[in-house]
mmCIF file of C-alpha atoms and ligand atoms in Angstrom:
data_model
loop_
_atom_site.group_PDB
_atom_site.id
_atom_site.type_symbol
_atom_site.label_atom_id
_atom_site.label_comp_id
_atom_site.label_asym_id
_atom_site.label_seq_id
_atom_site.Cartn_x
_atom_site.Cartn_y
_atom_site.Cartn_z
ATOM 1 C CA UNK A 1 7.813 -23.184 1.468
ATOM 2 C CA UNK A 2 9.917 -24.252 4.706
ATOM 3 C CA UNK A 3 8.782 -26.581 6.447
ATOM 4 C CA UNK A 4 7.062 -26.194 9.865
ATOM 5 C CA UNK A 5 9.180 -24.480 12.733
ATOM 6 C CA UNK A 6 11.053 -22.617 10.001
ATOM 7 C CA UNK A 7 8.084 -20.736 8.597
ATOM 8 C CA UNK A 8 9.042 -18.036 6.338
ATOM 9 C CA UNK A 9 8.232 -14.302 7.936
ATOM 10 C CA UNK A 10 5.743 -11.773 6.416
ATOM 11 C CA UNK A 11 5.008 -8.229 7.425
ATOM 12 C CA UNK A 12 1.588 -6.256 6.089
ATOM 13 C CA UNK A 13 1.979 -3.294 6.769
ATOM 14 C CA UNK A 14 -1.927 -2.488 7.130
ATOM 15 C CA UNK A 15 -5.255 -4.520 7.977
ATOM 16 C CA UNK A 16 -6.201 -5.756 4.301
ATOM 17 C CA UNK A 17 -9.793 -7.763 3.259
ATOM 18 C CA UNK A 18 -9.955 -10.847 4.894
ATOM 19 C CA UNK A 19 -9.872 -12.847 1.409
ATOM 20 C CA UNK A 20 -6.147 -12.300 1.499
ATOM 21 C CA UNK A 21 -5.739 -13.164 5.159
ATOM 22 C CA UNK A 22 -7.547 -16.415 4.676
ATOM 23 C CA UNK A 23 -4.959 -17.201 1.457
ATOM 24 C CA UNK A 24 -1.994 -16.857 4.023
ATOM 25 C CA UNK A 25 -3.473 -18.717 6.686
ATOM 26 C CA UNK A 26 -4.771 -21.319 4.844
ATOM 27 C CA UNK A 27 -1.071 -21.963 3.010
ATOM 28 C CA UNK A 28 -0.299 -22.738 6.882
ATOM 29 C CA UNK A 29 3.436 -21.622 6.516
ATOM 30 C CA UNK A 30 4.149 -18.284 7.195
ATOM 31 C CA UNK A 31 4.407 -16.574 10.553
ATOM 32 C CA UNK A 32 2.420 -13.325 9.895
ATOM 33 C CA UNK A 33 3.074 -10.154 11.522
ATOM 34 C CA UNK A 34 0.931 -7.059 10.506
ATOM 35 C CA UNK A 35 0.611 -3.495 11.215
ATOM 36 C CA UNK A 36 -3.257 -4.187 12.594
ATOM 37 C CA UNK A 37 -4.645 -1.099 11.839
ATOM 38 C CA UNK A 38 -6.825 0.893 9.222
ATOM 39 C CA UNK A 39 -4.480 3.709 9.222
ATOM 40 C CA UNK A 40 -1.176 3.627 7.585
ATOM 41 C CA UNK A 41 2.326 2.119 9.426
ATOM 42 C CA UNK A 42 4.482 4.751 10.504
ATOM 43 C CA UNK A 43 7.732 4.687 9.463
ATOM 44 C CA UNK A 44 9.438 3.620 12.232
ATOM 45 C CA UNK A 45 7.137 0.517 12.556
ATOM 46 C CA UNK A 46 7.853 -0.251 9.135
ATOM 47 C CA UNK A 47 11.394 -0.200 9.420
ATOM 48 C CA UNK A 48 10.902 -2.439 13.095
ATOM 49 C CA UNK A 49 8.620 -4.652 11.327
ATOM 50 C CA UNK A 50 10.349 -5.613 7.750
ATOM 51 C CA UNK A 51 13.548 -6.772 9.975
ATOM 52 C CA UNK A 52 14.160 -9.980 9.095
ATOM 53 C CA UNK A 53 11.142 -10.459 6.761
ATOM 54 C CA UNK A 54 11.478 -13.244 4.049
ATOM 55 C CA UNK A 55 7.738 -11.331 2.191
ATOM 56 C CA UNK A 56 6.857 -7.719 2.578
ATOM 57 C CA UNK A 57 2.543 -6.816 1.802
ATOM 58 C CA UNK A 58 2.155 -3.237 1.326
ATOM 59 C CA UNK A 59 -0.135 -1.013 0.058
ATOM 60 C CA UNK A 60 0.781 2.760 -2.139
ATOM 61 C CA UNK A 61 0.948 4.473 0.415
ATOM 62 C CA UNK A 62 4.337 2.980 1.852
ATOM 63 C CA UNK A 63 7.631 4.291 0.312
ATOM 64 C CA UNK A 64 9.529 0.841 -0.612
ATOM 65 C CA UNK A 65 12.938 2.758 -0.563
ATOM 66 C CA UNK A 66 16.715 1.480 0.244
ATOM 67 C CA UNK A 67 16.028 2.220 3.928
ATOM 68 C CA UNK A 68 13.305 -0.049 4.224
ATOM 69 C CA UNK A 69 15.062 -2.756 2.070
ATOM 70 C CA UNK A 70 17.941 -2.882 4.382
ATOM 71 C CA UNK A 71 16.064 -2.812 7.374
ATOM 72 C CA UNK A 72 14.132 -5.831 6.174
ATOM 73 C CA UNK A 73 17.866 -7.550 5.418
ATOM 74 C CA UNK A 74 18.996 -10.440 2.810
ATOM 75 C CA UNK A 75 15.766 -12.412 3.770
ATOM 76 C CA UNK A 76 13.716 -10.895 1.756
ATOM 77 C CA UNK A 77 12.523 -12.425 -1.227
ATOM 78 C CA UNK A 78 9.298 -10.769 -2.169
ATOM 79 C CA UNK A 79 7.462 -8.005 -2.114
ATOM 80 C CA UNK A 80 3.740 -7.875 -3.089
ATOM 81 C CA UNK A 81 1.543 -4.299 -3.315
ATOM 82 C CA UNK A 82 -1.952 -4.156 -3.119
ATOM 83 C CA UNK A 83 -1.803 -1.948 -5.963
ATOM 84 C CA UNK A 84 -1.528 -1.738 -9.803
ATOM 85 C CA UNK A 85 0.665 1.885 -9.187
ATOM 86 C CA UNK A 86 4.166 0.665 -8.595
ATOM 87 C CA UNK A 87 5.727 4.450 -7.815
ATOM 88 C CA UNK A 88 5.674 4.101 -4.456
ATOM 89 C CA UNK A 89 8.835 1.476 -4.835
ATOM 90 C CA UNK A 90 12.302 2.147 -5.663
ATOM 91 C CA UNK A 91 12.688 -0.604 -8.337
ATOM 92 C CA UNK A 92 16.045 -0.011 -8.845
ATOM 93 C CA UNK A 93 17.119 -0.900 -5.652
ATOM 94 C CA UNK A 94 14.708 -4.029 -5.403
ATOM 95 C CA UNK A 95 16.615 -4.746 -8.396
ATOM 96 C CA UNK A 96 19.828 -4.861 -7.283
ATOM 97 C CA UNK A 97 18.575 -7.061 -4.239
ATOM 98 C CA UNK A 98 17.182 -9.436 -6.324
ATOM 99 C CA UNK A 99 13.710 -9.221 -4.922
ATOM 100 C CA UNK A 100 10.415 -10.420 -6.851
ATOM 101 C CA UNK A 101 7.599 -7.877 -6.866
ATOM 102 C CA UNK A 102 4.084 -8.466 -7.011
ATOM 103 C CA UNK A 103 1.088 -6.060 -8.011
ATOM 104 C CA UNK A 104 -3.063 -5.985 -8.951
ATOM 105 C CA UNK A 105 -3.057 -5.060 -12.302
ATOM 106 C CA UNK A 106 -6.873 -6.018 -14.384
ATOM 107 C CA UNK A 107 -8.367 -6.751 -11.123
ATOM 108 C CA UNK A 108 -9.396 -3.127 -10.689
ATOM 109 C CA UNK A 109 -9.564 -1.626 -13.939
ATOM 110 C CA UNK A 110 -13.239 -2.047 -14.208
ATOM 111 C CA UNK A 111 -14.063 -0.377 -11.258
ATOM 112 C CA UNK A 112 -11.153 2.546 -11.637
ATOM 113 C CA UNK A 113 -12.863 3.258 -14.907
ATOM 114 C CA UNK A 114 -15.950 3.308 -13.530
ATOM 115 C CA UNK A 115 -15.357 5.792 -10.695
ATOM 116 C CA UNK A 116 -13.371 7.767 -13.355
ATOM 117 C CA UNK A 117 -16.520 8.206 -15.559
ATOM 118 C CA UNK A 118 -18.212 9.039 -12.719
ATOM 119 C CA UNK A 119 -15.849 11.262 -11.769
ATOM 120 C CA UNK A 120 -16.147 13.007 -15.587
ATOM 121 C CA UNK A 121 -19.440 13.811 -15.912
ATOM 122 C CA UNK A 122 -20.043 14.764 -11.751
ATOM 123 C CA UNK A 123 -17.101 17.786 -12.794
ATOM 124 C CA UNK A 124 -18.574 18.487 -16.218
ATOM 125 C CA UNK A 125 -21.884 18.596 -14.547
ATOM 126 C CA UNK A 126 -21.774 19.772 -11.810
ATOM 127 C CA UNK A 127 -22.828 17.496 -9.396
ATOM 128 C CA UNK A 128 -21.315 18.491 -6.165
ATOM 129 C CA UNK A 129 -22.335 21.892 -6.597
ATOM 130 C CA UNK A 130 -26.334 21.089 -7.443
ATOM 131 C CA UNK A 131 -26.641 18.825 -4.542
ATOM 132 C CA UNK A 132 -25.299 21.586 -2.082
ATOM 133 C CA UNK A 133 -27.476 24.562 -3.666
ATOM 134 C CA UNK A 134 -30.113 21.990 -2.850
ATOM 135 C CA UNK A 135 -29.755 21.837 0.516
ATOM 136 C CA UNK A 136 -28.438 25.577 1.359
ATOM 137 C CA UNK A 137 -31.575 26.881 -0.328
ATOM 138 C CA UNK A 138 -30.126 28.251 -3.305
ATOM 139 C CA UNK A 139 -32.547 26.351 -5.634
ATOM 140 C CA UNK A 140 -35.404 29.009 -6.286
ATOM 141 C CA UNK A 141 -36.452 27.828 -9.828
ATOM 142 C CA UNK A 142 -35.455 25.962 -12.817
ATOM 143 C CA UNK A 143 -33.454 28.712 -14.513
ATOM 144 C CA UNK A 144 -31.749 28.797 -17.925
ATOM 145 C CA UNK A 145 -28.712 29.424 -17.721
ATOM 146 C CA UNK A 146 -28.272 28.180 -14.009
ATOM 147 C CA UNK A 147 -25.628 25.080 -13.268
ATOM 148 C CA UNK A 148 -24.990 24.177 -16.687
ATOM 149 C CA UNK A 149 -22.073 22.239 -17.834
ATOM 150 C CA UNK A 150 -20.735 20.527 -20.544
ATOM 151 C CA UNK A 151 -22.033 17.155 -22.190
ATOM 152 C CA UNK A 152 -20.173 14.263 -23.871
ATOM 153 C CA UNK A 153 -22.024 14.094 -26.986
ATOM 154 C CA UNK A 154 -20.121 15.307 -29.803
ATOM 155 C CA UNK A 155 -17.206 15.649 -27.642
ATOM 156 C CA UNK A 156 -13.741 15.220 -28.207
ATOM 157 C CA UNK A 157 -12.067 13.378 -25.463
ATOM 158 C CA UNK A 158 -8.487 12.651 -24.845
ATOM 159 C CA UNK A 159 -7.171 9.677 -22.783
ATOM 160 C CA UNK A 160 -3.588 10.306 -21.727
ATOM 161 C CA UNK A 161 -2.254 6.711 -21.234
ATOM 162 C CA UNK A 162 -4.300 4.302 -23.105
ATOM 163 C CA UNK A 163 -3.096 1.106 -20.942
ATOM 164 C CA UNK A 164 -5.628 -0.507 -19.102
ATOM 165 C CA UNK A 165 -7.440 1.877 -17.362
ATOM 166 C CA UNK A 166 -7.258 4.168 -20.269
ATOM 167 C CA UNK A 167 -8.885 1.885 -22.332
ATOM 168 C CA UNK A 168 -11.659 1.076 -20.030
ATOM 169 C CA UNK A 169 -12.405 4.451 -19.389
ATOM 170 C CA UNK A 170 -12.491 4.824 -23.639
ATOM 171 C CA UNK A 171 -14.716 2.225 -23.841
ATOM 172 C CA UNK A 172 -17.084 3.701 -21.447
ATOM 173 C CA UNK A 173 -17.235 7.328 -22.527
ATOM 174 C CA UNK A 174 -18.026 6.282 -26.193
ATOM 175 C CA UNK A 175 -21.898 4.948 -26.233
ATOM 176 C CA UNK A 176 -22.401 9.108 -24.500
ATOM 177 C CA UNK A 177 -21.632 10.130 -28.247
ATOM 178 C CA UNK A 178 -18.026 11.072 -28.351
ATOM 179 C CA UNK A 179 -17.175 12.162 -31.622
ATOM 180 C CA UNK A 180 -13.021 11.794 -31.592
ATOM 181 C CA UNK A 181 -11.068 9.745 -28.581
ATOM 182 C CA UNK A 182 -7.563 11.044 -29.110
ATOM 183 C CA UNK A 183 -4.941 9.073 -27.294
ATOM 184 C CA UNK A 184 -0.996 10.050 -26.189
ATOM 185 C CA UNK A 185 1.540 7.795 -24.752
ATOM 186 C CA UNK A 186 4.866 6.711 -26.151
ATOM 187 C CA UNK A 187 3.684 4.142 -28.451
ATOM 188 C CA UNK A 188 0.198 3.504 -30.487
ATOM 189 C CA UNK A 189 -2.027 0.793 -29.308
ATOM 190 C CA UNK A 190 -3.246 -1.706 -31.788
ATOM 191 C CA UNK A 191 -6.613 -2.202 -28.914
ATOM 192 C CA UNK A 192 -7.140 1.865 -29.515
ATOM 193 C CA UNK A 193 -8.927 0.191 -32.879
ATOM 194 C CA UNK A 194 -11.632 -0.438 -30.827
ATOM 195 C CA UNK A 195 -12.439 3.008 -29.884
ATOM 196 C CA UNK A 196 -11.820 4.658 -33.163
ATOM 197 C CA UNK A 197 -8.545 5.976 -30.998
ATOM 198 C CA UNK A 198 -6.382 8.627 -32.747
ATOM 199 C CA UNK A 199 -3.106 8.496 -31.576
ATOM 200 C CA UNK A 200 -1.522 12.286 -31.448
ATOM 201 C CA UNK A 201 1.185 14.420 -30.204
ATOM 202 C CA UNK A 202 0.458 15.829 -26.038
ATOM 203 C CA UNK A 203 0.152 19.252 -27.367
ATOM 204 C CA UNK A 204 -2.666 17.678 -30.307
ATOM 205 C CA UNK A 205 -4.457 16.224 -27.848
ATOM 206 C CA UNK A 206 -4.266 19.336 -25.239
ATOM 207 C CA UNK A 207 -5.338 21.757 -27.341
ATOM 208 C CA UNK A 208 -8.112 19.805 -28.867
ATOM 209 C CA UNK A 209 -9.791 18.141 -26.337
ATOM 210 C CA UNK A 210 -13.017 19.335 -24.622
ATOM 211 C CA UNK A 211 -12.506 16.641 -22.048
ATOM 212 C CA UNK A 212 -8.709 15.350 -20.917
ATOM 213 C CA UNK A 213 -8.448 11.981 -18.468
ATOM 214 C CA UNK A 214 -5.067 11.169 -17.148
ATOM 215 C CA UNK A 215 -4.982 7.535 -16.752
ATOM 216 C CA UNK A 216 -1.063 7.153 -17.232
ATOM 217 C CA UNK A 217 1.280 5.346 -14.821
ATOM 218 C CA UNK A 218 3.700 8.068 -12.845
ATOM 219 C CA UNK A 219 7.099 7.755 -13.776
ATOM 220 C CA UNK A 220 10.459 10.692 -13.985
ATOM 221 C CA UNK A 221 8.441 11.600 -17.473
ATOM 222 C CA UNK A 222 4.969 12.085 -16.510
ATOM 223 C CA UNK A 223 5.631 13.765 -13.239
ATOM 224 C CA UNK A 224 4.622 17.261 -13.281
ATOM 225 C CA UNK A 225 3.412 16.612 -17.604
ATOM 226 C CA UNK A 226 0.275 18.560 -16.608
ATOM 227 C CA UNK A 227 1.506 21.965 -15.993
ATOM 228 C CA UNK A 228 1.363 25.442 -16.639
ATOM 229 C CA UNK A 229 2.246 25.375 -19.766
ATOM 230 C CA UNK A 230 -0.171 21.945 -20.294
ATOM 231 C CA UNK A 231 -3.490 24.113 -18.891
ATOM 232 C CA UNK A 232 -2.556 27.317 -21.694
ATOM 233 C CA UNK A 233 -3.137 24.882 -24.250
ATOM 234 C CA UNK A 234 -6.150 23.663 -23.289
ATOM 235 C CA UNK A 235 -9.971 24.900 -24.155
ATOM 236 C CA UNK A 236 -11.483 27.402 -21.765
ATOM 237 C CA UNK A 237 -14.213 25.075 -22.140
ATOM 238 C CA UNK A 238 -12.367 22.194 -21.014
ATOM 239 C CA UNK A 239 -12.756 19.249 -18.434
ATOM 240 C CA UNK A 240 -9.697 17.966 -17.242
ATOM 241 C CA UNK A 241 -9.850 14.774 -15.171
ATOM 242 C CA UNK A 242 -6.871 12.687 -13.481
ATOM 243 C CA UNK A 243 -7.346 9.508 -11.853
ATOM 244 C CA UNK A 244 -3.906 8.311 -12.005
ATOM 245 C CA UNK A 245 -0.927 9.452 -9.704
ATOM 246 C CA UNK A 246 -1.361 13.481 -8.095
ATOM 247 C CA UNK A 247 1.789 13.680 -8.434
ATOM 248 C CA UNK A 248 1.276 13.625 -12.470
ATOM 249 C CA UNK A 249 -0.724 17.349 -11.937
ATOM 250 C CA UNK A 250 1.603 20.547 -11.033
ATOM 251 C CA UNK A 251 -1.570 21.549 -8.698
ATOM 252 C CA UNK A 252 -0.490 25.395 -7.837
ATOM 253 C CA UNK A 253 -0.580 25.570 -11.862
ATOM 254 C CA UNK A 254 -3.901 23.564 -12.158
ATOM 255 C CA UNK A 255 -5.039 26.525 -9.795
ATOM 256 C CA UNK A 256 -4.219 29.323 -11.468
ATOM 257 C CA UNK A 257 -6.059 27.793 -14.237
ATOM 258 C CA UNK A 258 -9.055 27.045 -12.510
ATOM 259 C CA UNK A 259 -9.103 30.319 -11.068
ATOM 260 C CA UNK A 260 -8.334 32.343 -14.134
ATOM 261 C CA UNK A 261 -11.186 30.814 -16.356
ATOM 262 C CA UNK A 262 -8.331 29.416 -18.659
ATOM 263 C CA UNK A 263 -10.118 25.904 -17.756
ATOM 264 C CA UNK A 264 -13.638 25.162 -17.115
ATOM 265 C CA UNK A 265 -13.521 22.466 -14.313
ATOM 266 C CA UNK A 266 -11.375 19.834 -12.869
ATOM 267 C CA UNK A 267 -11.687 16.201 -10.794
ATOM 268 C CA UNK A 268 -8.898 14.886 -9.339
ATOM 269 C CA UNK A 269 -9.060 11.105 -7.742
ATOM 270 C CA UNK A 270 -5.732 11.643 -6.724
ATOM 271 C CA UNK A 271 -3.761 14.609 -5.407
ATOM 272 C CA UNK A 272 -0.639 15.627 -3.894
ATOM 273 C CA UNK A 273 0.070 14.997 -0.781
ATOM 274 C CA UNK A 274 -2.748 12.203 -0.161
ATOM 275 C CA UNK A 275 -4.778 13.147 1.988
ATOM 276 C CA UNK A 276 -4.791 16.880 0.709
ATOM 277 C CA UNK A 277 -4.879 19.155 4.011
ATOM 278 C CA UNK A 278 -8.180 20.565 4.228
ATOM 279 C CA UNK A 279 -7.169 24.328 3.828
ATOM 280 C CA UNK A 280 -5.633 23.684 0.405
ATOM 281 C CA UNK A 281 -6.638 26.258 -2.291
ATOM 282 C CA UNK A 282 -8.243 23.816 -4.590
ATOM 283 C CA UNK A 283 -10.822 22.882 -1.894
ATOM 284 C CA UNK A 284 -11.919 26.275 -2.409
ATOM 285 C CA UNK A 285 -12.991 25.933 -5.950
ATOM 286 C CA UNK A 286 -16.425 25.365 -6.885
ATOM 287 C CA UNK A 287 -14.910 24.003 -10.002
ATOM 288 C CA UNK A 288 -13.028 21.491 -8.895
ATOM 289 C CA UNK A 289 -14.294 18.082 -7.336
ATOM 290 C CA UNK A 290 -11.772 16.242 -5.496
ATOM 291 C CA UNK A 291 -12.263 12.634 -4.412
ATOM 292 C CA UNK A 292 -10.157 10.802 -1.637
ATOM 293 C CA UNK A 293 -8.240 8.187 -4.146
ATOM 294 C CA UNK A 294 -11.326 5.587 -4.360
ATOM 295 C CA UNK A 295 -11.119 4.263 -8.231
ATOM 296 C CA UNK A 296 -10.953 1.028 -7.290
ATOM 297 C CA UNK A 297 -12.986 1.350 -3.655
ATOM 298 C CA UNK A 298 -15.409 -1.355 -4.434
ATOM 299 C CA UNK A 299 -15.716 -4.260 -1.776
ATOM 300 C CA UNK A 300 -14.936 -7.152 -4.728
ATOM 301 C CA UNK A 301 -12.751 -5.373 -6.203
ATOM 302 C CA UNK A 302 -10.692 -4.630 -3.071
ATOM 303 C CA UNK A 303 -11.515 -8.259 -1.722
ATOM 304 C CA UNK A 304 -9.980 -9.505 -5.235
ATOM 305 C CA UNK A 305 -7.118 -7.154 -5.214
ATOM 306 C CA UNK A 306 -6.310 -8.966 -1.635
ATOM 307 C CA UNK A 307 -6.149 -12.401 -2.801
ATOM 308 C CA UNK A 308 -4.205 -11.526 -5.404
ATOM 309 C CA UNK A 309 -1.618 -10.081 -3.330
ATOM 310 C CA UNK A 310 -1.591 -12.821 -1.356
ATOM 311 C CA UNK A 311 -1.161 -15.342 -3.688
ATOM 312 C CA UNK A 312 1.522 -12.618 -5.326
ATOM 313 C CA UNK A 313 3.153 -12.816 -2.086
ATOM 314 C CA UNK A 314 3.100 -17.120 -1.668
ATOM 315 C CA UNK A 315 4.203 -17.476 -5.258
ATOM 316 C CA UNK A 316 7.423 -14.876 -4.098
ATOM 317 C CA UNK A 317 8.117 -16.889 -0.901
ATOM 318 C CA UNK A 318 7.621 -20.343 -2.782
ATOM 319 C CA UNK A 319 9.858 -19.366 -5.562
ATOM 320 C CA UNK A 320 7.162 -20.908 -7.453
ATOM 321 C CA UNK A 321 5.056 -18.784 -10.584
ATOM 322 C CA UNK A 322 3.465 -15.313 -9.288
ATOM 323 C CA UNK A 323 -0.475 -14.637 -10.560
ATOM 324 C CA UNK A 324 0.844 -11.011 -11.303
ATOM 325 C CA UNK A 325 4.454 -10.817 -11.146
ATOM 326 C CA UNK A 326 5.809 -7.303 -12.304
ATOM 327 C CA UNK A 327 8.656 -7.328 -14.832
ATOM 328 C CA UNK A 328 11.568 -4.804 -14.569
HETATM 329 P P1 NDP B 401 -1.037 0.406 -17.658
HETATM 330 O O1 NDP B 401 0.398 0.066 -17.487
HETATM 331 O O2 NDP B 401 -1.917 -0.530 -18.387
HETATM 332 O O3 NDP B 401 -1.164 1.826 -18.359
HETATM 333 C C1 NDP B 401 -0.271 2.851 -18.089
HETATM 334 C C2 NDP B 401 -0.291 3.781 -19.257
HETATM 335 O O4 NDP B 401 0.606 4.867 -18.957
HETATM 336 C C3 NDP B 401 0.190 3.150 -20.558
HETATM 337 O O5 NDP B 401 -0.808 3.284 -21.517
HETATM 338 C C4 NDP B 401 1.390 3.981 -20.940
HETATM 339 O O6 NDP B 401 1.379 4.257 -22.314
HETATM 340 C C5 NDP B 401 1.137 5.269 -20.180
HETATM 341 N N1 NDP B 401 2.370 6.020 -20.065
HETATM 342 C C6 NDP B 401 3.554 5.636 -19.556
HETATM 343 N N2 NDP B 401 4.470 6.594 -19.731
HETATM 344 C C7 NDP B 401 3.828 7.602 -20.375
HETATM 345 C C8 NDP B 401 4.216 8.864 -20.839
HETATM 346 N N3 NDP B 401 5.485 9.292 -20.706
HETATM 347 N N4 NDP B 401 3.293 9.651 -21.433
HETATM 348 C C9 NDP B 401 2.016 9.224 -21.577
HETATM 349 N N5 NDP B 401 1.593 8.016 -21.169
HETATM 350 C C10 NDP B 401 2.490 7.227 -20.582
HETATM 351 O O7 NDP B 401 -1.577 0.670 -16.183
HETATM 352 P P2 NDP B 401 -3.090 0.744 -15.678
HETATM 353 O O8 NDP B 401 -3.940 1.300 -16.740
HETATM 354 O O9 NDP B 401 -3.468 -0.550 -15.078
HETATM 355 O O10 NDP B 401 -2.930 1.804 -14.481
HETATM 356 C C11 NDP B 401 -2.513 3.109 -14.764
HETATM 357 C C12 NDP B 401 -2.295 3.898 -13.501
HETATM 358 O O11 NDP B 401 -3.530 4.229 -12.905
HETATM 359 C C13 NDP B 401 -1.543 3.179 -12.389
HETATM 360 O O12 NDP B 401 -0.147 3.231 -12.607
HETATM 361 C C14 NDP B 401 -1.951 3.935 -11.157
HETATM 362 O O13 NDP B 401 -1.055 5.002 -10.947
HETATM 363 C C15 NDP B 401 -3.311 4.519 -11.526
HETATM 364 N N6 NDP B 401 -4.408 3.912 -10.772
HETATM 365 C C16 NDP B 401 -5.189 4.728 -10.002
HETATM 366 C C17 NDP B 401 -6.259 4.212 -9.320
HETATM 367 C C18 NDP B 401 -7.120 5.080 -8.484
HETATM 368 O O14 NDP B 401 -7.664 4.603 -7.496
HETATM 369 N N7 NDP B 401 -7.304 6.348 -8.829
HETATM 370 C C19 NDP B 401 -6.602 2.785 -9.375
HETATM 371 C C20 NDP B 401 -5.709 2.018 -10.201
HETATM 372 C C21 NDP B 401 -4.664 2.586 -10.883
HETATM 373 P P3 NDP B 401 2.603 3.764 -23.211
HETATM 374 O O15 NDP B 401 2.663 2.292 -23.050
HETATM 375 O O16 NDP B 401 2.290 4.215 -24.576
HETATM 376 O O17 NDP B 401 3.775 4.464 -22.668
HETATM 377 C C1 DGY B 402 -3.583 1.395 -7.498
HETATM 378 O O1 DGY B 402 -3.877 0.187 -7.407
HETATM 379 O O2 DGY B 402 -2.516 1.792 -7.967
HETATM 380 C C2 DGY B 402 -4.604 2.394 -7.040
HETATM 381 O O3 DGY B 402 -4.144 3.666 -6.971
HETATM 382 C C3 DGY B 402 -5.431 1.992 -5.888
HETATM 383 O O4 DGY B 402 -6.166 0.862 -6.202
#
C-alpha cells in the first residue's frame, strides 16, 4: 500500500454492509469514494467516479465494459464484485489491461441453495397462490383436487450446472426422496458421487426430468440454452426453476410454455431485465413465481460477501495474495 498522502483511490459504486467498510477503513490507506446510495450508480456517475481509481467495488448490476475501464485510466489495478456471477464484466478487456479481479464465490452458496429449494417446492406447490386464495376468500373447503402440485419424492430432478450452487442445491433436494439427480454441464463431476448424480446429455436431462434447476454460470453458451425448443422437451408435468443468470431463460418462450400447458410451473430468482417491469406477461401467470434476485439475501451472508470483497479489493491494491481472486 502507499504510504500516507499518496493513498491509493477506490470507488464503490453502491452503499455495501458495513463489515466491508470497516475492512477498508481499518487498512487506513485508501481514500474511499462511494456512490452512497441503496440504489444503483448511474452510468454517468460511474464513469465520473472510476476516473483515476487505483480499486473499483461493484456489485452485478454494473456493466464493467471498455468504457468504464478507460474512464477509470491506467491506475487501476483491481477490481473486486460483490458477487460470485462474473457476466456483468468484460473479462477480455480487463485482460488486456492487466487488471486483477476479485469475486464471492462459497460464501453464498449455502444460502443461494437454500432460497433455491425454497424457491422449488413454493412453484411446485403452490405457495403464492394458497396464501392469496386465503386472503381473497377463495378458500371455502378442503377440496380434492383443489391447489395440488407436484412432490419431490420419487422425483427425478435435473441440476443444470453442478458447480457449487448446483451441488448444494443436490444435496438439499435428496433427503425429500428424489429418486434420480441427473446433472449436465461440459464435464462430469467426481463430487456428483455424492448425490448418486448421473451425468447426461441437455436433451436426457430435459426430457426426463419432473423438476429442472438452472444453477449454471451465464456465458455466450448458456445464454438463451432454455428456449423454445428446451420447454418442447420437457414434461407437461414439469417444474422448471432458474436461480442463476435471467438472461440464461428465452422468457417470451418460457411463456408460451407456461401458457400453453406444455409446462406445469416455473420460479425464476432471476429474470431479464432485473427488475422485471411490472406489466410483463409472466407476472400474469398464476404458474409462475418470480422472486426479486435474493439467493443469497441473508444478512451474514451478505455481511460475509462484503468483507470478502474488501479484502478482494486490499489484496488487488497491495499486490499482495487475493482471498478469492478469479482466474482468466
Ligand atoms: P460454479 O462456477 O461453481 O458453477 C457454475 C456451473 O456452471 C458449473 O458447474 C459449470 O459446469 C456450469 N456451466 C458452465 N458452462 C455450462 C454450459 N455450457 N452448460 C451447462 N453448464 C455449464 O459457480 P456457482 O455455483 O458458485 O454459481 C453459479 C451461478 O449462480 C453464478 O455464476 C451466478 O450467475 C448464479 N448465482 C445466483 C445467485 C442468486 O442470487 N440467484 C447467487 C449466487 C450465484 P461445467 O464446469 O461442467 O461447465
Ligand atoms: C451473485 O453473487 O452472483 C448473485 O447473483 C448475487 O449474490
Amino acid at each position: 500500500m502507499q504510504a500516507v498522502g499518496k493513498l491509493m483511490k477506490v470507488f464503490i459504486t453502491r452503499r455495501v454492509p458495513p463489515e466491508g467498510m470497516k475492512i477498508l477503513s481499518a487498512a487506513g490507506a485508501c481514500e474511499v469514494s462511494q456512490w452512497d446510495s441503496d440504489e444503483p450508480v448511474p452510468r454517468t456517475e460511474l464513469l465520473k467516479g472510476v476516473q483515476g481509481a487505483h480499486g473499483l467495488l461493484c456489485l452485478l448490476s454494473d456493466k464493467i465494459d471498455a468504457e468504464v475501464l478507460d474512464a477509470a485510466g491506467p491506475n487501476l489495478k483491481v477490481i473486486s464484485t460483490m458477487s460470485v456471477g462474473f457476466d456483468h464484466m468484460a473479462l477480455d478487456e480487463i485482460k488486456k489491461r492487466g487488471i486483477r479481479v476479485g469475486y464471492t464465490p462459497d460464501v453464498l452458496t449455502d444460502a443461494t441453495a437454500e432460497l433455491t429449494v425454497a424457491l422449488l417446492l413454493a412453484t411446485a406447490r403452490r405457495l403464492p397462490e394458497g396464501v392469496e386464495e386465503v386472503k381473497n376468500g377463495g378458500w371455502s373447503s378442503w377440496t380434492p383436487l383443489w391447489l395440488c402440485g407436484y412432490g419431490l419424492s420419487g422425483s427425478t430432478v435435473g441440476v443444470i450446472g453442478l458447480g457449487r450452487i448446483g451441488m448444494a442445491i443436490a444435496q438439499r433436494l435428496m433427503p425429500f426422496g428424489v429418486k434420480r439427480l441427473l446433472y449436465s454441464g461440459r464435464t462430469a463431476k467426481a463430487h456428483a458421487a455424492e448425490v448418486n448424480g448421473e451425468f447426461v446429455p441437455l436433451d436426457t436431462l430435459v426430457s426426463e426430468s419432473d423438476f429442472i434447476v438452472v444453477s449454471c454460470s451465464l456465458t455466450p453458451e448458456t445464454q438463451g440454452l432454455c428456449d423454445k425448443a428446451f420447454f418442447s422437451k420437457m414434461k407437461n408435468t414439469a417444474v422448471f426453476v432458474n436461480s442463476s443468470r435471467g438472461a440464461v431463460v428465452n422468457q417470451e418462450d418460457l411463456y408460451q410454455a407456461l401458457t400453453s400447458g406444455q409446462i406445469a410451473a416455473a420460479g425464476l430468482d432471476v429474470t431479464t431485465p432485473e427488475p422485471l417491469p411490472t406489466d410483463h406477461p409472466l407476472l400474469t401467470l398464476k404458474n409462475c413465481v418470480v422472486l426479486p434476485h435474493i439467493g443469497s439475501a441473508t444478512y451474514s451472508t451478505r455481511g460475509i460477501m462484503s468483507a470478502l470483497a474488501a479484502r478482494n479489493l486490499l489484496g488487488g491494491l497491495q499486490g499482495t495474495d487475493m482471498p478469492s481472486e478469479l482466474t482468466f
